Coordinates of C-alpha atoms in Angstrom, one line a residue:
Chain A
M1 CA -48.1 -78.4 -45.8
K2 CA -49.8 -81.1 -47.9
P3 CA -51.2 -79.9 -51.2
P4 CA -55.0 -79.8 -51.5
A5 CA -56.7 -83.0 -52.6
S6 CA -58.7 -81.4 -55.3
L7 CA -59.0 -78.1 -57.1
S8 CA -61.9 -76.2 -58.5
V9 CA -61.5 -73.6 -61.2
V10 CA -64.0 -70.8 -61.6
Y11 CA -63.7 -68.9 -64.9
C12 CA -64.8 -65.4 -65.8
G13 CA -66.7 -65.0 -69.0
G14 CA -63.6 -64.4 -71.1
C15 CA -64.5 -61.2 -73.0
N16 CA -61.1 -59.5 -72.5
P17 CA -58.5 -62.1 -71.7
Q18 CA -54.9 -60.9 -71.3
I19 CA -53.8 -64.4 -70.3
D20 CA -54.6 -67.8 -71.7
R21 CA -56.9 -69.1 -69.0
G22 CA -57.2 -72.5 -70.6
A23 CA -53.5 -72.9 -70.6
V24 CA -53.2 -72.0 -66.9
A25 CA -55.9 -74.5 -66.0
A26 CA -54.4 -77.1 -68.2
E27 CA -51.0 -76.5 -66.6
L28 CA -52.6 -77.0 -63.2
A29 CA -54.5 -80.1 -64.4
G30 CA -51.3 -81.6 -65.7
D31 CA -49.4 -80.9 -62.6
K32 CA -49.0 -84.3 -61.1
A33 CA -46.4 -83.2 -58.7
S34 CA -48.8 -80.9 -56.8
G35 CA -51.6 -83.4 -56.6
A36 CA -53.9 -80.5 -57.2
A37 CA -55.7 -81.2 -60.4
P38 CA -58.9 -79.2 -61.3
A39 CA -62.0 -81.0 -60.2
G40 CA -64.2 -79.1 -62.6
G41 CA -64.8 -75.9 -64.3
A42 CA -67.5 -73.3 -63.6
T43 CA -68.3 -69.9 -64.7
A44 CA -68.6 -67.0 -62.3
G45 CA -72.2 -66.4 -61.5
D46 CA -73.2 -70.0 -61.7
G47 CA -75.4 -71.2 -58.9
D48 CA -73.0 -74.1 -58.2
A49 CA -69.4 -73.3 -58.5
G50 CA -68.6 -76.6 -60.4
G51 CA -67.4 -78.7 -57.5
A52 CA -66.1 -75.8 -55.5
A53 CA -68.2 -77.0 -52.6
E54 CA -66.4 -80.3 -52.4
A55 CA -63.0 -79.0 -53.5
S56 CA -60.5 -78.1 -50.9
A57 CA -59.1 -75.3 -53.0
T58 CA -60.5 -72.9 -55.6
V59 CA -58.8 -70.9 -58.2
Y60 CA -60.8 -67.9 -59.6
L61 CA -59.4 -67.5 -63.0
S62 CA -60.2 -64.1 -64.7
G63 CA -58.6 -63.1 -68.0
C64 CA -58.1 -59.4 -67.0
A65 CA -57.8 -57.2 -64.0
R66 CA -61.6 -56.7 -63.8
A67 CA -61.6 -59.9 -61.8
C68 CA -65.2 -61.0 -62.8
A69 CA -64.6 -64.6 -61.7
S70 CA -64.0 -63.6 -58.1
G71 CA -66.8 -61.0 -58.0
H72 CA -64.4 -58.1 -58.8
R73 CA -62.0 -58.9 -55.9
L74 CA -58.3 -59.2 -56.4
T75 CA -57.8 -61.3 -53.3
S76 CA -59.9 -63.7 -51.3
D77 CA -60.6 -63.7 -47.6
E78 CA -61.1 -67.4 -47.6
P79 CA -58.3 -69.9 -47.1
G80 CA -57.6 -72.2 -50.0
E81 CA -58.6 -69.7 -52.6
V82 CA -56.4 -68.1 -55.1
V83 CA -57.5 -65.2 -57.3
V84 CA -56.0 -64.7 -60.8
A85 CA -57.0 -61.5 -62.7
G86 CA -55.0 -61.2 -65.8
E87 CA -51.4 -60.9 -64.8
L88 CA -52.2 -60.5 -61.2
V89 CA -52.2 -63.3 -58.7
D90 CA -53.8 -62.3 -55.4
G91 CA -53.2 -58.7 -56.4
R92 CA -49.5 -59.1 -57.2
T93 CA -48.2 -58.7 -60.7
T94 CA -47.1 -62.1 -62.1
P95 CA -45.9 -62.8 -65.6
A96 CA -48.3 -65.0 -67.5
H97 CA -45.8 -67.9 -67.7
D98 CA -45.4 -67.9 -63.9
I99 CA -49.1 -67.9 -63.0
A100 CA -49.6 -71.7 -62.7
A101 CA -46.4 -72.1 -60.7
T102 CA -47.4 -69.2 -58.4
I103 CA -50.8 -70.7 -57.8
R104 CA -49.2 -74.1 -57.0
Q105 CA -46.9 -72.4 -54.5
K106 CA -49.7 -70.6 -52.9
L107 CA -51.8 -73.7 -52.5
K108 CA -48.9 -75.5 -50.9
E109 CA -48.5 -72.7 -48.4
Chain B
M1 CA -67.8 -35.1 -33.9
P2 CA -71.0 -35.0 -35.9
L3 CA -71.1 -33.8 -39.5
R4 CA -70.3 -30.2 -39.8
T5 CA -72.9 -27.7 -41.0
R6 CA -72.2 -25.3 -43.8
E7 CA -71.7 -22.4 -41.4
E8 CA -69.3 -24.5 -39.2
F9 CA -67.2 -25.4 -42.2
I10 CA -66.9 -21.8 -43.3
Q11 CA -65.9 -20.6 -39.8
S12 CA -63.4 -23.4 -39.5
I13 CA -61.7 -22.3 -42.7
A14 CA -61.6 -18.7 -41.4
D15 CA -60.1 -19.9 -38.1
L16 CA -57.1 -21.4 -40.0
D17 CA -55.6 -18.0 -40.7
L18 CA -54.1 -19.2 -44.0
Q19 CA -51.3 -17.3 -45.7
I20 CA -52.9 -16.3 -49.0
Y21 CA -51.6 -13.8 -51.5
M22 CA -53.6 -12.3 -54.4
F23 CA -52.8 -9.4 -56.8
G24 CA -49.5 -8.9 -54.9
E25 CA -51.2 -8.5 -51.5
K26 CA -51.7 -10.7 -48.5
I27 CA -55.4 -11.4 -48.0
D28 CA -56.5 -11.5 -44.4
D29 CA -60.3 -11.8 -44.5
Y30 CA -60.2 -14.4 -47.2
V31 CA -63.5 -16.1 -46.5
D32 CA -65.4 -12.9 -47.2
H33 CA -63.2 -11.8 -50.1
P34 CA -65.5 -11.4 -53.2
V35 CA -63.1 -13.3 -55.5
I36 CA -62.6 -16.2 -53.0
R37 CA -66.0 -16.5 -51.4
P38 CA -67.8 -18.2 -54.3
S39 CA -65.3 -21.0 -54.3
L40 CA -65.7 -21.5 -50.6
N41 CA -69.5 -21.6 -51.1
C42 CA -68.9 -24.6 -53.5
I43 CA -67.2 -26.7 -50.8
A44 CA -69.8 -25.5 -48.3
M45 CA -72.4 -27.1 -50.6
T46 CA -70.8 -30.5 -49.9
Y47 CA -71.6 -29.9 -46.2
E48 CA -75.0 -28.4 -46.9
L49 CA -76.3 -31.3 -49.0
A50 CA -75.0 -33.9 -46.5
Q51 CA -77.4 -32.4 -44.0
Q52 CA -80.4 -32.8 -46.2
P53 CA -82.2 -36.1 -46.0
E54 CA -83.1 -36.1 -49.7
Y55 CA -79.5 -36.2 -50.7
Q56 CA -78.0 -38.3 -47.9
D57 CA -78.1 -41.6 -49.9
I58 CA -75.3 -40.4 -52.0
M59 CA -73.7 -37.7 -49.8
L60 CA -73.1 -39.9 -46.9
A61 CA -71.4 -43.2 -46.5
T62 CA -70.7 -45.6 -43.6
S63 CA -67.1 -45.5 -42.4
H64 CA -65.5 -49.0 -42.5
L65 CA -63.2 -47.8 -39.7
T66 CA -65.8 -46.6 -37.2
G67 CA -69.2 -47.6 -38.5
N68 CA -70.3 -44.0 -38.3
K69 CA -72.1 -42.0 -41.0
I70 CA -69.5 -39.8 -42.7
N71 CA -69.4 -37.4 -45.6
R72 CA -68.7 -39.5 -48.7
F73 CA -65.8 -37.2 -49.5
T74 CA -63.8 -38.7 -46.6
H75 CA -64.8 -42.3 -47.4
I76 CA -62.6 -45.2 -48.5
H77 CA -64.7 -46.9 -51.2
Q78 CA -65.9 -50.4 -50.0
S79 CA -67.8 -51.6 -53.0
T80 CA -68.5 -50.8 -56.6
E81 CA -71.8 -49.3 -55.4
D82 CA -69.7 -46.8 -53.4
L83 CA -67.8 -46.0 -56.6
I84 CA -71.0 -45.4 -58.5
K85 CA -72.5 -43.3 -55.8
K86 CA -69.4 -41.2 -55.8
V87 CA -69.9 -40.4 -59.5
K88 CA -73.5 -39.5 -58.9
M89 CA -72.6 -37.3 -55.9
L90 CA -70.2 -35.4 -58.1
R91 CA -72.8 -34.9 -60.8
L92 CA -75.2 -33.6 -58.2
L93 CA -72.7 -31.1 -56.9
G94 CA -71.9 -29.9 -60.4
Q95 CA -75.6 -29.3 -60.9
K96 CA -75.9 -27.3 -57.6
T97 CA -72.9 -25.2 -58.1
G98 CA -72.2 -24.9 -61.9
S99 CA -68.6 -24.9 -60.9
C100 CA -65.7 -27.0 -59.8
F101 CA -66.5 -27.8 -56.1
Q102 CA -62.9 -28.8 -55.3
R103 CA -63.4 -31.5 -52.6
C104 CA -63.0 -34.5 -54.9
V105 CA -59.2 -34.2 -55.2
G106 CA -58.6 -35.1 -51.5
M107 CA -61.1 -38.0 -51.7
D108 CA -59.3 -39.4 -54.7
A109 CA -55.9 -39.0 -53.0
L110 CA -57.1 -40.8 -49.8
N111 CA -58.3 -43.8 -51.9
A112 CA -55.1 -44.0 -53.9
L113 CA -53.0 -43.8 -50.8
W114 CA -55.1 -46.4 -49.0
S115 CA -54.0 -49.2 -51.3
V116 CA -50.5 -48.0 -52.1
T117 CA -49.4 -47.6 -48.5
Y118 CA -50.8 -51.1 -47.8
E119 CA -48.8 -52.6 -50.7
C120 CA -45.7 -50.7 -49.8
D121 CA -45.8 -52.1 -46.3
E122 CA -46.3 -55.6 -47.6
A123 CA -43.3 -55.3 -49.9
K124 CA -41.0 -53.2 -47.7
G125 CA -42.0 -53.8 -44.1
T126 CA -42.8 -50.2 -43.5
D127 CA -45.7 -49.0 -41.4
Y128 CA -47.3 -46.4 -43.6
H129 CA -50.7 -48.0 -43.8
E130 CA -51.2 -48.0 -40.1
R131 CA -50.3 -44.3 -39.9
F132 CA -52.5 -43.6 -42.9
T133 CA -55.4 -45.4 -41.4
R134 CA -55.3 -43.3 -38.3
Y135 CA -55.1 -40.2 -40.5
V136 CA -58.1 -41.1 -42.5
Q137 CA -60.1 -41.8 -39.3
Y138 CA -59.0 -38.3 -38.1
L139 CA -60.4 -36.7 -41.3
Q140 CA -63.6 -38.7 -41.1
E141 CA -64.3 -38.0 -37.4
N142 CA -63.7 -34.3 -37.9
D143 CA -65.4 -34.0 -41.3
L144 CA -62.4 -32.2 -42.8
V145 CA -61.5 -31.1 -46.3
A146 CA -58.2 -32.5 -47.6
D147 CA -56.5 -31.0 -50.6
G148 CA -54.9 -33.7 -52.7
A149 CA -51.7 -32.1 -53.9
M150 CA -49.9 -33.9 -56.7
T151 CA -48.7 -31.6 -59.5
D152 CA -45.2 -30.2 -59.1
P153 CA -44.1 -27.3 -61.3
K154 CA -41.7 -29.8 -62.8
G155 CA -39.2 -27.3 -64.3
D156 CA -37.3 -28.9 -67.3
R157 CA -39.6 -31.8 -68.3
S158 CA -36.7 -33.5 -70.0
L159 CA -34.9 -34.0 -66.7
P160 CA -35.8 -36.3 -63.7
P161 CA -36.4 -34.6 -60.4
H162 CA -32.9 -35.2 -59.0
Q163 CA -31.2 -33.6 -62.1
Q164 CA -33.2 -30.4 -62.1
P165 CA -31.0 -27.3 -61.8
D166 CA -33.4 -26.1 -59.1
P167 CA -34.6 -29.1 -57.1
D168 CA -37.4 -27.1 -55.6
V169 CA -39.5 -27.5 -58.7
Y170 CA -40.4 -30.9 -57.2
V171 CA -41.5 -31.1 -53.6
H172 CA -38.7 -32.9 -51.8
V173 CA -37.2 -33.9 -48.4
V174 CA -34.4 -31.4 -47.4
E175 CA -33.8 -32.9 -43.9
R176 CA -34.5 -36.1 -42.1
R177 CA -34.8 -35.8 -38.3
D178 CA -35.6 -38.3 -35.6
D179 CA -39.1 -36.9 -35.3
G180 CA -39.9 -36.2 -38.9
I181 CA -38.9 -34.7 -42.2
V182 CA -38.6 -31.1 -43.6
V183 CA -39.9 -30.6 -47.1
R184 CA -39.5 -27.8 -49.6
G185 CA -41.0 -27.1 -53.0
A186 CA -44.3 -26.2 -54.5
K187 CA -47.5 -27.7 -55.9
A188 CA -49.2 -26.0 -58.8
H189 CA -52.8 -25.8 -59.9
Q190 CA -54.0 -26.7 -56.4
T191 CA -57.7 -26.9 -56.7
G192 CA -59.5 -25.7 -53.5
A193 CA -56.2 -25.5 -51.5
C194 CA -57.3 -22.3 -49.7
N195 CA -60.6 -23.9 -48.8
S196 CA -59.1 -27.0 -47.2
H197 CA -58.2 -27.9 -43.6
E198 CA -55.5 -30.4 -44.6
V199 CA -53.0 -31.0 -47.4
V200 CA -52.2 -34.5 -48.7
V201 CA -49.1 -34.5 -50.8
M202 CA -48.2 -37.1 -53.4
P203 CA -45.3 -37.4 -55.9
T204 CA -46.3 -36.2 -59.4
I205 CA -44.5 -38.7 -61.7
A206 CA -43.0 -42.1 -61.7
M207 CA -39.6 -42.0 -60.0
R208 CA -36.4 -44.0 -60.2
E209 CA -33.1 -44.5 -58.4
G210 CA -31.7 -41.1 -57.4
D211 CA -35.1 -39.6 -56.9
E212 CA -35.5 -40.9 -53.3
D213 CA -35.9 -37.4 -51.8
F214 CA -38.7 -36.7 -54.2
A215 CA -40.6 -39.9 -53.7
V216 CA -42.5 -38.5 -50.7
S217 CA -46.1 -38.5 -49.6
F218 CA -47.3 -36.8 -46.4
A219 CA -50.1 -34.8 -44.8
C220 CA -50.1 -31.6 -42.9
P221 CA -52.5 -28.9 -41.8
A222 CA -53.2 -26.3 -44.5
N223 CA -51.9 -23.7 -42.1
A224 CA -48.7 -25.4 -41.2
D225 CA -45.7 -23.2 -40.6
G226 CA -44.0 -22.5 -43.9
I227 CA -47.0 -23.0 -46.2
Y228 CA -48.4 -20.2 -48.3
Y229 CA -50.7 -19.8 -51.2
I230 CA -50.6 -17.6 -54.3
Y231 CA -54.1 -17.3 -55.7
G232 CA -54.6 -18.1 -59.3
R233 CA -56.3 -15.6 -61.7
Q234 CA -59.3 -16.6 -63.6
S235 CA -60.8 -15.1 -66.7
C236 CA -63.2 -12.2 -65.8
D237 CA -62.4 -12.6 -62.0
T238 CA -62.4 -8.9 -61.3
R239 CA -66.0 -8.7 -62.2
K240 CA -66.5 -10.1 -58.7
L241 CA -65.1 -6.9 -57.4
E242 CA -67.7 -4.7 -59.2
G243 CA -70.3 -5.0 -56.5
N244 CA -73.2 -6.5 -58.5
D245 CA -74.1 -10.0 -59.5
L246 CA -75.4 -9.5 -63.0
D247 CA -72.2 -9.5 -65.0
I248 CA -70.7 -12.5 -63.1
G249 CA -73.1 -15.0 -64.5
N250 CA -72.9 -17.3 -61.5
A251 CA -72.4 -15.0 -58.5
N252 CA -72.5 -17.4 -55.7
Y253 CA -70.3 -20.2 -56.9
G254 CA -66.9 -20.7 -58.5
G255 CA -63.7 -22.7 -58.6
Q256 CA -60.3 -22.0 -57.1
E257 CA -56.7 -22.7 -58.1
A258 CA -53.6 -21.7 -56.3
L259 CA -49.8 -22.2 -56.2
M260 CA -49.0 -23.8 -52.9
V261 CA -45.5 -23.2 -51.6
F262 CA -43.7 -25.3 -49.0
D263 CA -41.0 -23.2 -47.5
D264 CA -39.2 -25.8 -45.3
V265 CA -42.3 -27.3 -43.7
F266 CA -41.8 -29.8 -40.9
I267 CA -43.8 -33.1 -41.1
P268 CA -43.8 -35.5 -38.2
W269 CA -43.3 -39.2 -39.1
E270 CA -46.8 -39.9 -38.1
H271 CA -48.0 -38.1 -41.1
V272 CA -45.4 -39.4 -43.6
F273 CA -46.9 -42.0 -45.9
L274 CA -44.0 -42.6 -48.4
C275 CA -40.4 -41.5 -48.1
G276 CA -37.9 -42.8 -50.5
E277 CA -39.7 -45.9 -51.9
V278 CA -39.3 -44.7 -55.5
E279 CA -41.1 -47.8 -57.0
F280 CA -44.3 -46.8 -55.3
A281 CA -44.5 -43.4 -56.8
S282 CA -45.7 -44.8 -60.1
P283 CA -48.7 -46.8 -58.8
L284 CA -49.6 -43.9 -56.6
V285 CA -49.7 -41.5 -59.5
E286 CA -51.6 -44.0 -61.7
R287 CA -54.2 -44.8 -59.0
F288 CA -54.8 -41.2 -58.0
A289 CA -55.1 -40.2 -61.7
G290 CA -57.5 -43.1 -62.3
Y291 CA -59.8 -42.2 -59.4
H292 CA -59.7 -38.5 -60.5
R293 CA -60.3 -39.3 -64.1
S294 CA -63.4 -41.2 -63.1
S295 CA -64.5 -38.3 -61.0
Y296 CA -64.7 -36.1 -64.1
G297 CA -67.4 -38.5 -65.4
G298 CA -69.5 -37.0 -62.6
C299 CA -68.6 -33.4 -61.9
K300 CA -68.2 -32.2 -65.5
V301 CA -71.5 -33.9 -66.4
G302 CA -73.3 -31.9 -63.6
V303 CA -71.9 -28.7 -64.9
G304 CA -72.8 -29.8 -68.4
D305 CA -76.4 -30.2 -67.1
V306 CA -76.4 -26.6 -66.1
L307 CA -74.9 -25.4 -69.4
I308 CA -77.4 -27.5 -71.5
G309 CA -80.2 -25.9 -69.3
A310 CA -78.8 -22.4 -69.8
A311 CA -78.6 -22.8 -73.6
S312 CA -82.1 -24.1 -73.7
V313 CA -83.5 -21.2 -71.6
A314 CA -81.5 -18.8 -73.8
A315 CA -83.2 -20.3 -76.9
E316 CA -86.6 -19.9 -75.3
M317 CA -85.8 -16.3 -74.4
N318 CA -84.6 -15.7 -78.0
G319 CA -87.9 -17.2 -79.3
V320 CA -86.1 -20.0 -81.2
A321 CA -86.6 -23.0 -78.9
K322 CA -88.9 -24.8 -81.4
A323 CA -86.5 -24.5 -84.3
S324 CA -85.5 -28.0 -85.4
H325 CA -81.7 -27.2 -85.5
I326 CA -81.9 -25.9 -81.9
K327 CA -83.6 -28.9 -80.7
D328 CA -81.1 -31.1 -82.5
K329 CA -78.2 -29.2 -80.9
V330 CA -79.7 -29.7 -77.4
V331 CA -80.0 -33.4 -78.2
E332 CA -76.4 -33.5 -79.3
M333 CA -75.2 -31.7 -76.1
T334 CA -77.2 -34.2 -74.0
H335 CA -75.8 -37.1 -75.9
L336 CA -72.2 -35.9 -75.3
N337 CA -72.9 -35.2 -71.6
E338 CA -74.5 -38.6 -70.9
T339 CA -71.7 -40.4 -72.7
M340 CA -69.3 -38.9 -70.2
F341 CA -71.6 -40.0 -67.4
A342 CA -71.9 -43.5 -68.9
C343 CA -68.1 -43.8 -68.8
G344 CA -67.9 -42.6 -65.2
I345 CA -70.5 -45.2 -64.2
A346 CA -68.9 -48.0 -66.3
C347 CA -65.4 -47.6 -64.8
S348 CA -67.1 -47.6 -61.3
A349 CA -69.2 -50.7 -62.0
E350 CA -66.2 -52.5 -63.3
G351 CA -64.1 -51.6 -60.2
V352 CA -62.2 -54.2 -58.2
R353 CA -61.5 -54.8 -54.6
M354 CA -57.8 -54.2 -54.0
P355 CA -55.7 -56.3 -51.7
A356 CA -56.0 -53.5 -49.1
G357 CA -59.7 -54.1 -49.1
N358 CA -60.8 -50.8 -50.8
Y359 CA -62.3 -50.6 -54.2
Q360 CA -60.6 -49.1 -57.2
I361 CA -62.1 -48.0 -60.5
D362 CA -61.3 -49.9 -63.7
L363 CA -58.2 -48.0 -64.9
L364 CA -58.7 -48.4 -68.6
L365 CA -62.3 -47.2 -68.5
A366 CA -61.4 -44.3 -66.2
N367 CA -58.8 -43.2 -68.7
I368 CA -61.4 -43.5 -71.5
T369 CA -63.8 -41.4 -69.3
K370 CA -61.2 -38.6 -69.0
Q371 CA -60.2 -38.8 -72.7
N372 CA -63.8 -38.0 -73.6
V373 CA -63.9 -35.2 -71.0
T374 CA -60.9 -33.6 -72.8
R375 CA -63.2 -33.2 -75.8
F376 CA -66.9 -33.3 -75.1
P377 CA -67.2 -30.2 -72.8
Y378 CA -65.6 -28.1 -75.6
E379 CA -68.2 -29.3 -78.1
I380 CA -71.0 -28.8 -75.6
A381 CA -69.7 -25.3 -74.9
R382 CA -69.4 -24.6 -78.7
L383 CA -73.0 -25.7 -79.2
A384 CA -74.1 -23.6 -76.2
E385 CA -72.5 -20.5 -77.7
D386 CA -74.1 -21.3 -81.0
I387 CA -77.5 -21.5 -79.4
A388 CA -77.1 -18.5 -77.1
G389 CA -75.9 -16.1 -79.9
G390 CA -73.2 -13.4 -80.0
L391 CA -75.0 -11.2 -77.5
M392 CA -73.4 -13.2 -74.7
V393 CA -70.2 -11.5 -75.4
T394 CA -71.3 -8.1 -76.8
M395 CA -73.9 -7.1 -74.2
P396 CA -73.5 -3.8 -72.4
S397 CA -72.6 -4.0 -68.7
A398 CA -74.7 -4.0 -65.6
Q399 CA -73.6 -0.4 -65.0
D400 CA -75.2 0.5 -68.3
L401 CA -78.4 -1.2 -67.5
A402 CA -78.5 0.6 -64.2
D403 CA -77.8 4.0 -65.7
E404 CA -80.7 6.4 -65.7
K405 CA -80.2 7.5 -69.3
I406 CA -78.7 4.5 -71.0
G407 CA -80.6 1.8 -69.0
P408 CA -83.9 2.2 -70.8
I409 CA -82.1 2.0 -74.2
V410 CA -80.4 -1.2 -73.2
E411 CA -83.7 -2.5 -71.9
K412 CA -85.4 -1.6 -75.2
Y413 CA -82.9 -3.1 -77.5
L414 CA -82.0 -6.3 -75.6
T415 CA -85.5 -7.5 -75.2
G416 CA -86.2 -11.0 -76.5
Q417 CA -89.4 -13.0 -76.3
C418 CA -92.2 -10.7 -75.2
D419 CA -92.7 -11.9 -71.7
T420 CA -89.0 -12.2 -70.8
P421 CA -87.6 -9.4 -68.7
T422 CA -84.5 -8.1 -70.3
I423 CA -82.5 -8.5 -67.1
D424 CA -83.3 -12.2 -67.0
R425 CA -82.2 -12.7 -70.6
M426 CA -79.0 -10.9 -69.7
R427 CA -78.6 -13.2 -66.6
I428 CA -78.9 -16.4 -68.6
L429 CA -76.5 -15.2 -71.3
R430 CA -74.0 -14.2 -68.6
L431 CA -74.3 -17.7 -67.2
V432 CA -73.4 -19.2 -70.6
E433 CA -70.5 -16.7 -70.8
N434 CA -69.4 -17.6 -67.3
L435 CA -69.4 -21.4 -68.1
T436 CA -67.8 -21.1 -71.6
L437 CA -65.2 -18.4 -71.2
G438 CA -65.6 -16.8 -67.8
T439 CA -64.4 -17.9 -64.4
A440 CA -66.2 -21.3 -64.6
A441 CA -64.5 -22.1 -67.9
V442 CA -61.3 -22.7 -65.8
G443 CA -63.1 -25.7 -64.5
Y444 CA -65.4 -26.7 -67.4
R445 CA -62.9 -26.3 -70.2
T446 CA -59.2 -26.1 -69.4
E447 CA -59.5 -28.3 -66.3
S448 CA -61.4 -30.8 -68.5
M449 CA -58.3 -30.7 -70.7
H450 CA -55.5 -30.8 -68.2
G451 CA -56.9 -31.7 -64.8
A452 CA -56.1 -35.2 -63.7
G453 CA -53.6 -35.3 -66.5
S454 CA -53.4 -33.9 -70.0
P455 CA -54.9 -36.0 -72.9
Q456 CA -51.6 -37.6 -73.8
A457 CA -51.3 -39.0 -70.2
Q458 CA -54.6 -40.9 -70.8
R459 CA -53.5 -42.1 -74.2
I460 CA -50.4 -43.7 -72.7
M461 CA -52.5 -45.5 -70.2
I462 CA -55.0 -46.5 -72.8
A463 CA -52.3 -47.9 -75.0
R464 CA -50.8 -49.8 -72.1
Q465 CA -54.1 -51.4 -71.0
S466 CA -55.9 -51.9 -74.3
N467 CA -55.0 -55.6 -74.6
L468 CA -54.2 -55.1 -78.3
D469 CA -52.8 -58.6 -78.6
H470 CA -56.2 -60.1 -77.9
K471 CA -57.8 -57.9 -80.5
K472 CA -55.3 -58.9 -83.1
E473 CA -55.9 -62.6 -82.3
L474 CA -59.6 -62.1 -82.7
A475 CA -59.1 -60.5 -86.1
K476 CA -56.6 -63.2 -87.2
A477 CA -59.0 -66.0 -86.2
L478 CA -61.9 -64.6 -88.1
A479 CA -59.8 -63.8 -91.2
G480 CA -58.1 -67.2 -91.1
V481 CA -54.6 -65.8 -90.8
G482 CA -52.2 -68.6 -90.6
T483 CA -54.5 -71.4 -91.9
P484 CA -53.7 -73.2 -95.1
W485 CA -55.3 -71.8 -98.2
Q486 CA -57.3 -74.4 -100.1
K487 CA -57.1 -72.8 -103.5
E488 CA -58.1 -76.1 -105.2
K489 CA -61.6 -75.4 -104.0
L490 CA -61.7 -72.0 -105.7
K491 CA -64.7 -71.4 -108.0
T492 CA -65.9 -68.4 -109.9
P493 CA -69.1 -66.8 -108.5
A494 CA -71.0 -67.8 -111.7
A495 CA -69.9 -71.4 -111.4
S496 CA -70.9 -71.4 -107.8
A497 CA -74.4 -70.0 -108.6
D498 CA -74.8 -72.7 -111.3
A499 CA -74.0 -75.4 -108.9

């Protein structure tokens, strides 16, 4: 399947990060191979999810397992959405250094 | 089936014909036994309040399986609001019974198994979640009480289950058949087991290769062939056999613990939810413990409300309610009690939706909740004893008060504030005694210490989830750790002021 044309990242507030959210987003942004660079950043709770409406894929990027970016959900019911909550990607334990790659793989699927 | 009434529940437990032993004898008419009945009344309260419109907002929930209104004790939490209402429901029941009301263990087991069976199926291709979903629906539609059975006797704690000299100290599979499994072993400290329709068994510790026969979760009727119960003693329990309510303190309600024995019990596959998948024992234990630790932020608070009230009434009856140190102690008790509640609410509000669709409490905050519960009820109890005075443990008996010759003497010398009948003063002091060192102290004190895991179990989880690296980075950033030191800009304070 083709990778999504654009990617939106929705951040949590960052009060208890167990992972480096900025590094994950940067790795996605620099990922030329996937063709899925972040279209913009937004914070959970914003009225407009920072380009999420136009983006074909959205990554909810929370620093810890409380998953504030995704409204306290460890998975999304919507296609084209990936939920990161600390070292969990869509509810599965994922080492921090593998998170961006796992997101990339999920978006390709 | 509509929600059961209190009376229907009690009759349904009587109909089970459970195999219960107490004081070396088999107890046949257990629902009317004076030692057992108060504990049955506690669970009956979960049915009674569910029938009353003024409590239904927290006592009832809407089943996500059927859309029907169900008792919240059989509910799979569908939101953080559900988690919060659970804590409030438990506080309410603690207030109404002044005791451990026992039904929360099964609720917490159901919610832990909901997500673990789902994740096991995803990883291993099993079909546990489908079976478990049917089982939960059965419990909901029949408004049943499930006993959540986790704690094995454990034998030699230094050895894993499969190396125990006697493997029966952990519940384990002794035979696998085409139609099911046969299990043997025991579960200790089984809260409310003799007041339950069903038993939901879970492993008690994280397991590893070699422990496959012990990594087992299943459900069975409480009266399944081969199950029997040995009733646990409680401090002052035989006062319930004395035929009067005065010396019991809380005559109508109480907790219940039992040793549950599985003597080669057959379990059909339909009711097996884990069998050999050792890697899922750990998440099951952690999640059940997490839910149950959060529950204590409700139930112990409700009982604490009763104890704070009892101490305050005792102070009034002693004529010291206006003393500043008494008022301060009541404030301190309230502060401690509400701190536990705040933790219970917080771990619920910060809960998350699991991949299985249900909501789970925040595990770190749930462990913080329980860690506080291992301490605060003891301090609240100490303050209550301080306020109540020594009479709560030196009073003559009800028999003395009733005696024709001695009674008037007891009446004369135990009088307190002028308009307080002596018997009422004795009643409230007996309630304080009941909660702090009588039958209810099993639930309010020792269960606060060891129930849902002893203090060290929470400290391990807190250490694991505290995100200490982040805290260290915060400190280093503010202190400038790792930045070059520009000592050439150094000035004395005086020179700096002159400048």
